[in-house]
Coordinates of C-alpha atoms (C1' of nucleotides) in Angstrom, one line a residue:
Chain A
M1 CA 113.5 43.1 73.2
D2 CA 114.1 46.4 71.5
F3 CA 116.5 48.5 73.7
V4 CA 115.5 51.9 72.6
K5 CA 111.8 51.1 72.6
E6 CA 112.2 49.8 76.1
L7 CA 113.8 53.0 77.3
R8 CA 111.1 55.0 75.6
W9 CA 108.1 53.4 77.2
R10 CA 109.8 53.5 80.5
G11 CA 110.3 57.3 80.1
M12 CA 114.1 57.0 80.4
L13 CA 115.2 58.3 77.0
H14 CA 116.2 61.9 76.8
D15 CA 118.2 62.3 73.6
I16 CA 119.4 60.0 71.0
M17 CA 121.8 60.6 68.1
P18 CA 120.3 60.0 64.6
G19 CA 121.1 56.5 63.4
T20 CA 121.6 55.0 66.9
E21 CA 118.4 53.0 67.0
E22 CA 118.9 51.6 63.5
E23 CA 122.5 50.6 64.4
L24 CA 121.3 48.8 67.6
N25 CA 118.6 46.9 65.8
K26 CA 121.1 45.6 63.2
K27 CA 123.3 43.5 65.4
M28 CA 124.7 42.9 68.8
T29 CA 126.4 46.2 69.7
S30 CA 128.8 47.2 72.4
G31 CA 128.0 50.3 74.5
Y32 CA 129.4 51.9 77.6
I33 CA 128.6 54.1 80.4
G34 CA 131.2 55.8 82.6
F35 CA 131.0 56.1 86.4
D36 CA 133.1 58.7 88.2
P37 CA 134.8 57.4 91.3
T38 CA 134.1 60.5 93.4
A39 CA 133.1 58.4 96.4
D40 CA 133.6 54.9 97.6
S41 CA 130.1 53.8 96.8
L42 CA 127.5 54.4 94.1
H43 CA 124.3 56.1 95.2
V44 CA 120.7 55.9 94.0
G45 CA 121.4 58.6 91.4
H46 CA 123.6 56.1 89.6
L47 CA 120.8 53.6 89.4
T48 CA 119.4 55.0 86.2
Q49 CA 122.7 54.4 84.5
I50 CA 122.9 50.9 86.0
M51 CA 119.4 50.2 84.8
T52 CA 120.3 51.5 81.3
L53 CA 123.2 49.0 81.1
I54 CA 120.9 46.2 82.4
H55 CA 118.4 46.9 79.7
F56 CA 121.1 47.1 77.2
Q57 CA 122.4 43.7 78.1
R58 CA 118.9 42.2 78.3
A59 CA 118.3 43.4 74.8
G60 CA 121.3 41.3 73.7
H61 CA 123.9 44.0 73.6
K62 CA 127.3 44.0 75.2
P63 CA 127.6 46.5 78.1
F64 CA 130.8 48.0 79.2
A65 CA 131.0 49.6 82.6
L66 CA 133.8 52.2 82.7
V67 CA 135.1 53.3 86.0
G68 CA 136.9 56.6 85.7
G69 CA 140.2 56.1 87.4
A70 CA 141.7 58.7 85.0
T71 CA 138.7 61.1 84.5
G72 CA 138.2 61.0 88.2
M73 CA 141.6 62.6 88.6
V74 CA 140.6 65.6 86.4
G75 CA 137.0 66.3 87.6
D76 CA 134.0 66.7 85.4
P77 CA 132.8 70.3 85.3
S78 CA 129.3 69.3 84.1
G79 CA 126.7 70.7 86.4
K80 CA 129.3 72.1 88.8
S81 CA 129.3 75.8 89.5
A82 CA 132.8 75.8 91.1
E83 CA 136.1 74.1 90.7
R84 CA 136.3 70.8 92.4
N85 CA 139.0 69.5 94.8
L86 CA 141.1 66.8 93.4
L87 CA 141.1 63.5 95.0
S88 CA 144.3 61.8 96.0
E89 CA 145.4 58.8 94.1
D90 CA 144.9 56.5 97.0
T91 CA 141.4 57.6 97.5
L92 CA 140.7 57.2 93.9
N93 CA 142.1 53.7 93.7
H94 CA 140.0 52.7 96.7
N95 CA 136.9 54.2 95.2
V96 CA 137.5 52.6 91.8
S97 CA 137.6 49.1 93.3
C98 CA 134.6 49.8 95.5
L99 CA 132.5 50.9 92.5
E100 CA 133.7 47.9 90.5
N101 CA 132.4 45.5 93.2
Q102 CA 129.0 47.2 93.3
L103 CA 128.6 47.2 89.5
K104 CA 129.3 43.5 89.4
K105 CA 126.1 42.9 91.3
F106 CA 123.9 44.3 88.6
L107 CA 125.3 43.0 85.3
D108 CA 126.0 39.5 84.1
F109 CA 129.7 39.1 83.4
D110 CA 129.4 35.5 82.4
C111 CA 126.8 34.9 79.7
G112 CA 128.7 34.3 76.6
A113 CA 129.1 36.8 73.8
N114 CA 127.3 39.7 75.4
S115 CA 128.9 39.3 78.9
A116 CA 129.4 42.6 80.6
V117 CA 132.9 44.0 80.7
M118 CA 134.5 46.3 83.3
V119 CA 137.1 48.8 82.2
N120 CA 139.1 51.5 83.9
N121 CA 140.3 54.4 81.8
F122 CA 143.3 54.8 84.0
D123 CA 144.7 51.7 82.2
W124 CA 145.0 53.6 78.9
F125 CA 145.8 56.9 80.3
K126 CA 148.6 56.0 82.7
N127 CA 151.2 55.8 80.0
F128 CA 149.8 58.5 77.8
S129 CA 152.1 61.4 78.0
F130 CA 150.9 65.0 78.1
L131 CA 152.7 65.8 74.9
D132 CA 151.3 62.8 73.1
F133 CA 147.9 63.7 74.3
I134 CA 147.8 67.3 73.1
R135 CA 149.3 66.2 69.7
D136 CA 147.1 63.2 69.1
V137 CA 143.9 64.2 70.7
G138 CA 143.9 68.0 71.4
K139 CA 144.8 68.8 67.8
H140 CA 141.5 67.4 66.5
L141 CA 139.2 69.8 68.3
T142 CA 139.2 73.5 68.4
V143 CA 139.0 75.5 71.6
N144 CA 136.0 77.2 70.1
Y145 CA 134.2 73.9 69.9
M146 CA 135.1 73.1 73.4
M147 CA 134.1 76.4 74.8
A148 CA 130.6 76.2 73.3
K149 CA 129.8 73.3 75.6
D150 CA 127.3 74.2 78.3
S151 CA 129.4 72.9 81.1
V152 CA 132.2 75.2 80.0
R153 CA 130.2 78.2 78.9
K154 CA 128.3 78.4 82.2
R155 CA 131.5 78.5 84.1
L156 CA 133.0 81.1 81.8
E157 CA 130.0 83.3 82.3
G158 CA 129.9 82.7 86.0
E159 CA 132.1 84.2 88.6
T160 CA 134.2 81.3 89.6
G161 CA 136.0 80.6 86.4
M162 CA 137.5 77.3 85.5
S163 CA 140.9 75.7 85.6
F164 CA 142.6 74.3 82.5
T165 CA 142.3 70.9 84.1
E166 CA 138.6 70.9 84.2
F167 CA 138.4 72.5 80.8
S168 CA 140.3 69.6 79.4
Y169 CA 137.9 67.1 81.0
Q170 CA 135.8 66.6 77.9
L171 CA 138.8 65.8 75.8
V172 CA 139.8 63.1 78.3
Q173 CA 136.4 61.6 78.4
G174 CA 136.1 62.0 74.6
Y175 CA 139.3 60.0 74.2
D176 CA 137.8 57.2 76.3
F177 CA 135.1 56.8 73.7
Y178 CA 137.6 56.9 70.9
Y179 CA 139.8 54.3 72.7
L180 CA 136.9 51.9 73.4
W181 CA 135.6 52.4 69.9
K182 CA 138.9 51.6 68.3
E183 CA 140.1 48.9 70.7
K184 CA 136.8 47.3 71.9
N185 CA 134.5 48.0 69.0
C186 CA 132.4 50.0 71.4
Q187 CA 130.0 52.0 69.2
V188 CA 127.6 53.6 71.7
Q189 CA 128.1 55.7 74.7
M190 CA 125.3 56.3 77.0
G191 CA 124.9 58.4 80.1
G192 CA 122.7 61.0 81.9
S193 CA 121.5 63.9 79.9
D194 CA 124.1 66.1 81.6
Q195 CA 126.7 64.0 79.8
W196 CA 125.5 64.8 76.3
G197 CA 128.2 67.4 75.7
N198 CA 131.0 65.1 76.8
I199 CA 129.7 62.2 74.8
V200 CA 129.4 64.2 71.7
T201 CA 133.0 65.3 72.0
G202 CA 133.8 61.6 71.9
T203 CA 131.8 61.0 68.7
E204 CA 133.3 64.1 67.2
L205 CA 136.8 62.9 68.0
I206 CA 136.1 59.5 66.5
R207 CA 134.8 61.2 63.3
R208 CA 137.7 63.7 63.0
K209 CA 140.5 61.4 64.0
S210 CA 139.4 58.3 62.1
G211 CA 136.5 59.2 60.1
G212 CA 134.5 56.6 62.0
S213 CA 130.9 56.8 63.2
A214 CA 129.8 56.3 66.8
F215 CA 126.5 56.7 68.5
A216 CA 125.1 58.2 71.6
L217 CA 122.1 58.2 73.8
T218 CA 121.3 59.9 77.1
T219 CA 118.7 59.3 79.8
Q220 CA 116.5 61.6 81.6
L221 CA 117.8 63.2 84.7
I222 CA 115.7 62.0 87.5
K223 CA 113.7 64.7 89.1
K224 CA 111.1 64.7 91.8
E225 CA 107.7 66.0 91.0
D226 CA 108.1 68.9 93.5
G227 CA 111.3 69.9 91.9
T228 CA 113.7 69.0 94.6
K229 CA 116.8 66.9 94.0
F230 CA 116.4 63.2 93.7
G231 CA 118.4 60.9 95.9
K232 CA 118.9 63.1 99.0
T233 CA 117.5 62.6 102.4
E234 CA 118.0 64.6 105.6
S235 CA 121.1 62.5 106.2
G236 CA 122.6 63.0 102.8
A237 CA 122.9 60.8 99.7
V238 CA 121.3 57.4 99.6
W239 CA 124.2 55.0 99.0
L240 CA 124.1 51.5 97.6
D241 CA 126.7 50.4 100.1
P242 CA 124.7 49.0 103.1
K243 CA 127.5 50.2 105.4
K244 CA 126.8 53.8 104.3
T245 CA 123.0 53.5 104.0
S246 CA 121.4 50.6 105.8
A247 CA 119.1 48.4 103.8
Y248 CA 116.3 49.5 106.1
K249 CA 117.0 53.2 105.3
F250 CA 117.3 52.3 101.6
Y251 CA 113.9 50.6 101.6
Q252 CA 112.4 53.5 103.5
F253 CA 113.8 56.0 101.0
W254 CA 111.9 54.3 98.2
L255 CA 108.8 53.7 100.3
N256 CA 108.5 57.3 100.9
T257 CA 108.3 58.4 97.4
S258 CA 105.2 60.4 96.4
D259 CA 102.5 58.9 94.3
E260 CA 103.5 60.9 91.3
D261 CA 107.1 60.0 91.5
A262 CA 106.3 56.3 92.2
K263 CA 104.5 56.1 88.9
S264 CA 107.5 57.2 86.9
W265 CA 110.1 55.6 89.1
I266 CA 108.7 52.1 89.1
R267 CA 109.2 52.2 85.3
I268 CA 112.7 53.4 85.6
F269 CA 114.1 51.5 88.5
T270 CA 112.4 48.1 88.2
L271 CA 112.4 45.5 85.5
K272 CA 108.6 45.0 85.8
S273 CA 106.8 44.8 82.5
Q274 CA 104.5 47.5 81.2
Q275 CA 101.5 45.3 81.9
E276 CA 102.6 44.5 85.4
I277 CA 103.1 48.1 86.2
E278 CA 99.7 49.2 84.8
L279 CA 98.1 46.6 86.9
L280 CA 99.8 47.9 90.0
E281 CA 98.7 51.4 89.2
V282 CA 95.1 50.4 89.0
E283 CA 95.4 48.7 92.3
H284 CA 97.1 51.7 93.8
N285 CA 94.5 54.1 92.6
Q286 CA 91.8 52.0 94.1
E287 CA 93.3 52.2 97.6
P288 CA 96.0 54.8 97.5
H289 CA 96.6 54.7 101.2
L290 CA 98.0 51.2 100.9
R291 CA 100.8 52.6 98.7
T292 CA 101.0 49.6 96.4
L293 CA 103.3 51.3 94.0
Q294 CA 105.7 52.5 96.6
K295 CA 105.9 49.1 98.2
A296 CA 106.4 47.3 94.9
L297 CA 109.1 49.8 94.0
A298 CA 110.9 49.6 97.3
E299 CA 110.8 45.9 97.5
D300 CA 112.1 45.4 94.0
I301 CA 115.0 47.7 94.3
T302 CA 116.0 46.6 97.7
V303 CA 116.1 42.9 96.7
R304 CA 118.2 43.7 93.6
T305 CA 120.6 46.1 95.4
H306 CA 120.9 44.2 98.6
S307 CA 119.2 40.8 99.0
E308 CA 116.1 39.0 99.8
K309 CA 117.2 38.7 103.4
A310 CA 118.0 42.3 103.7
L311 CA 114.5 43.2 102.4
E312 CA 112.9 40.9 105.0
T313 CA 114.8 42.6 107.8
A314 CA 113.9 46.0 106.4
L315 CA 110.2 45.0 106.2
K316 CA 110.3 43.7 109.8
T317 CA 112.0 46.8 111.1
S318 CA 109.5 49.1 109.2
D319 CA 106.6 47.1 110.4
F320 CA 107.7 47.3 113.9
L321 CA 108.6 51.0 114.0
F322 CA 105.6 52.3 112.0
G323 CA 103.1 49.7 112.9
N324 CA 100.6 49.8 115.8
G325 CA 100.9 48.4 119.3
S326 CA 104.4 47.6 118.6
L327 CA 105.8 47.7 122.1
E328 CA 104.1 44.5 122.9
F329 CA 105.6 43.0 119.9
L330 CA 109.0 43.9 121.2
L331 CA 108.3 42.3 124.6
E332 CA 107.9 38.9 122.9
L333 CA 111.3 39.0 121.2
N334 CA 114.5 37.9 122.7
Q335 CA 117.5 40.1 122.6
S336 CA 119.0 38.8 119.4
A337 CA 115.7 39.0 117.6
V338 CA 115.4 42.6 118.6
L339 CA 119.0 43.4 117.5
D340 CA 118.2 41.7 114.3
A341 CA 115.1 43.7 113.7
F342 CA 117.0 46.9 114.5
E343 CA 120.0 46.2 112.4
G344 CA 119.4 49.1 110.1
I345 CA 118.9 51.8 112.7
P346 CA 121.5 53.6 114.7
Q347 CA 122.3 52.0 118.0
F348 CA 124.0 53.2 121.2
K349 CA 125.1 51.5 124.3
I350 CA 124.5 52.9 127.7
S351 CA 125.5 51.5 131.1
N352 CA 123.1 50.3 133.7
K353 CA 125.1 52.2 136.3
Q354 CA 124.2 55.5 134.8
L355 CA 120.5 54.5 134.6
L356 CA 120.5 53.6 138.2
S357 CA 120.8 57.2 139.2
G358 CA 118.7 58.4 136.3
I359 CA 119.8 60.2 133.2
I360 CA 118.4 63.6 132.2
L361 CA 116.9 63.4 128.7
T362 CA 119.0 66.1 127.2
D363 CA 122.2 64.4 128.4
L364 CA 120.9 61.2 127.0
L365 CA 120.4 62.7 123.6
T366 CA 123.6 64.6 123.3
E367 CA 126.3 63.3 125.6
L368 CA 125.6 59.6 125.6
T369 CA 124.4 59.4 122.1
T370 CA 124.6 61.6 119.0
V371 CA 120.9 62.0 118.4
F372 CA 121.3 65.7 118.7
P373 CA 124.5 67.7 118.3
S374 CA 123.8 70.2 121.1
K375 CA 121.6 70.4 124.1
G376 CA 120.0 73.6 122.9
E377 CA 118.8 71.9 119.8
A378 CA 117.6 68.9 121.7
R379 CA 115.6 71.2 124.0
K380 CA 114.0 73.1 121.2
M381 CA 113.0 69.9 119.5
I382 CA 111.5 68.5 122.7
Q383 CA 109.6 71.6 123.2
G384 CA 108.3 71.5 119.7
G385 CA 107.0 68.0 120.3
G386 CA 109.5 66.3 118.1
V387 CA 110.9 63.7 120.5
S388 CA 109.4 60.4 121.7
V389 CA 110.8 57.8 124.0
N390 CA 109.4 54.3 123.7
K391 CA 106.7 55.7 121.4
E392 CA 105.5 58.3 123.9
K393 CA 106.0 61.9 123.3
V394 CA 108.2 63.6 125.8
L395 CA 107.6 67.3 126.5
D396 CA 109.8 67.9 129.5
S397 CA 113.5 68.1 128.5
G398 CA 114.5 67.7 132.1
Q399 CA 112.8 64.4 132.5
T400 CA 115.1 61.6 133.8
F401 CA 115.2 58.0 132.7
K402 CA 115.9 55.1 134.9
L403 CA 116.1 51.4 134.8
D404 CA 112.4 50.8 134.9
N405 CA 111.9 52.9 131.8
L406 CA 113.7 50.2 129.8
I407 CA 111.7 47.8 127.7
N408 CA 112.6 44.2 128.4
G409 CA 115.0 45.6 131.0
Q410 CA 117.4 46.6 128.3
F411 CA 116.1 48.8 125.5
L412 CA 115.1 52.4 125.0
I413 CA 113.6 53.5 121.7
I414 CA 114.2 57.1 120.9
Q415 CA 112.3 58.8 118.1
K416 CA 113.2 62.1 116.6
G417 CA 110.5 63.4 114.4
K418 CA 108.4 60.9 112.7
K419 CA 110.8 58.7 110.9
N420 CA 114.1 58.8 112.8
F421 CA 114.6 56.1 115.3
Y422 CA 117.5 55.2 117.6
L423 CA 117.9 52.1 119.8
L424 CA 119.6 52.4 123.1
I425 CA 120.9 49.3 124.6
A426 CA 121.6 49.2 128.4
E427 CA 124.1 46.8 129.7
Chain B
rG1 C1' 152.9 94.0 86.7
rG2 C1' 148.6 98.0 86.7
rG3 C1' 143.5 99.2 88.0
rG4 C1' 138.7 97.8 90.2
rG5 C1' 135.3 94.7 93.1
rG6 C1' 134.8 91.2 97.0
rG7 C1' 135.3 87.4 101.3
rU8 C1' 129.0 87.8 106.7
rU9 C1' 125.7 82.6 110.3
rC10 C1' 123.9 75.7 105.7
rC11 C1' 123.4 78.7 100.8
rA12 C1' 122.2 83.3 98.4
rG13 C1' 122.4 88.1 100.3
rA14 C1' 121.5 92.8 103.6
rG15 C1' 124.1 95.3 107.4
rC16 C1' 128.8 99.7 107.0
rG17 C1' 130.5 102.4 115.1
rG18 C1' 126.2 101.0 119.8
rU19 C1' 119.0 99.3 119.4
rC20 C1' 123.4 92.8 115.7
rA21 C1' 123.6 86.2 117.3
rA22 C1' 123.1 89.8 112.8
rA23 C1' 117.2 91.8 108.0
rU24 C1' 115.2 89.0 103.8
rG25 C1' 114.8 84.8 100.7
rG26 C1' 116.0 79.7 99.9
rG27 C1' 117.2 75.1 102.1
rA28 C1' 117.0 72.0 106.3
rC29 C1' 114.6 70.1 110.5
rG30 C1' 110.1 69.8 113.7
rG31 C1' 104.6 70.2 114.6
rA32 C1' 99.4 70.0 112.7
rC33 C1' 96.5 67.5 108.7
rU34 C1' 97.2 62.7 106.0
rG35 C1' 98.5 57.3 103.6
rU36 C1' 105.6 56.8 106.9
rA37 C1' 102.4 60.6 100.2
rA38 C1' 101.5 65.5 97.8
rA39 C1' 99.5 70.3 98.9
rU40 C1' 98.7 73.7 102.9
rC41 C1' 99.4 76.1 107.6
rC42 C1' 102.5 76.9 112.0
rG43 C1' 107.3 76.8 114.6
rU44 C1' 112.8 76.3 114.9
rU45 C1' 117.5 77.2 112.5
rA46 C1' 125.6 79.6 117.0
rC47 C1' 126.7 77.4 122.2
rU48 C1' 125.0 77.5 127.2
rU49 C1' 125.0 74.9 133.8
rC50 C1' 120.0 80.3 130.7
rG51 C1' 124.2 84.0 134.7
rG52 C1' 126.4 84.3 130.2
rU53 C1' 130.0 82.5 126.2
rU54 C1' 132.3 82.2 121.3
rU55 C1' 130.8 84.2 115.9
rC56 C1' 130.8 88.1 110.4
rG57 C1' 138.5 85.4 105.6
rA58 C1' 143.3 85.6 109.5
rA59 C1' 146.2 88.4 112.9
rG60 C1' 147.0 92.9 115.2
rG61 C1' 145.2 98.1 116.4
rU62 C1' 141.8 102.6 117.3
rU63 C1' 137.5 103.2 120.6
rC64 C1' 133.7 103.0 126.7
rG65 C1' 132.0 100.0 122.5
rA66 C1' 133.6 97.1 115.8
rA67 C1' 130.6 92.6 111.2
rU68 C1' 131.0 97.9 110.6
rC69 C1' 137.1 102.4 111.2
rC70 C1' 142.9 101.6 110.6
rU71 C1' 147.3 98.2 109.5
rU72 C1' 149.4 93.8 107.7
rC73 C1' 148.5 89.1 105.6
rC74 C1' 145.7 85.1 103.0
rC75 C1' 142.0 83.9 99.3
rC76 C1' 138.4 84.9 95.1
rC77 C1' 136.4 87.5 90.8
rC78 C1' 136.6 91.3 86.8
rC79 C1' 139.3 94.6 83.4
rC80 C1' 144.0 96.3 81.3
rA81 C1' 149.3 94.8 80.0

RNA sequence: GGGGGGGUUCCAGAGCGGUCAAAUGGGACGGACUGUAAAUCCGUUACUUCGGUUUCGAAGGUUCGAAUCCUUCCCCCCCCA
């Protein structure tokens, strides 16, 4: 398998430094991608980078996953219009270990020579003093060079300015590359296209400091066809951690991609072959309403990110919530089967006592649950026809609910809009 | 240290004594149409027991009445040294 070719046909390649492809085709090469520990989980936006490393390893090269315990302390100004808040050391440590655990799922760390390796740049920065750094690293690059970078220039032109800390970021990341190049024979750095500037600082540093050569390659930033940001839903980022984004929601996120996006994303986010994908596309075009591509995409990623079992549950839940005649289906299940099917959607407990006297819908949606943040909002949404209980639209915000509204004597299914469900359990 | 500009509802950005819960745009959410798609159209976008109640960097003050005027403080940007 030819790594660069692979990225090309998948439409992932954005920019590549001259000589990189030749170098990679010569021999097994080590390459790395850095991940910033800005949160305690990776999100779907990181998946492109993860896929890049997977392809890298499948092509017989040795992938390094770098977690930025040190760079995370500085803050990457790339793509940021304002200075960022620094994270505390505790948070950072916690995040680093979370990310490491997630990355372990995707790469093979035990397959001989090209086993993946996990590194944390805090390890080589913790004992690097400020003075040593500015003498050994800072001296090799001019401020002029650093200021020409997009990430810096934009901030200098803008209104917010930029701290020295963030200005230095590229040096810190640049040194990572130098260190890995020198100590681990890591010759290639990869990353999203927004990282080009930072990566080049690294190759430049290697060249000036040691006269060595290193290579770089960046991947396309994922964009949606309609121009909106990839990876966001109404409830925020789509995380890989099932505690932050349930497998059901995760599956739904991918299922809901548009036809256009599905075509490019199935190439980027799955390992399916070109042939396989083209076949799926033909199928999809014949009967677009079946959403063959979206389903294949969603299933593939869900299994690899979570598990076969998680996918099954997600499918079951989706089937139930979006299928037809589903209330009957629910009646046949016992309580644990219901809870299992609803695992991925928000649940609330209410007491039978309250239901005995009847609960007004708006209270139910705001005080007893967090479906809506305020009664006013709940009322407006109900009036707009956006709320259903047990699959039936409710138009009177004053309606009360009692014991006999419960399905199976214990459940109430609240629906906000078309796709947001909540399960209320009475006990 | 000197001079200038500025902090408004999710964001951008109007308002510059009452008609302001605050224009406009974006975003977000909801509805219709569909395929749980895209495009399009429509609606909502501080809280409320619908009487009112709390909002315009913070605290005071002037006024019948302030986002709008005054005082102090905090923060941001630009220019000069």
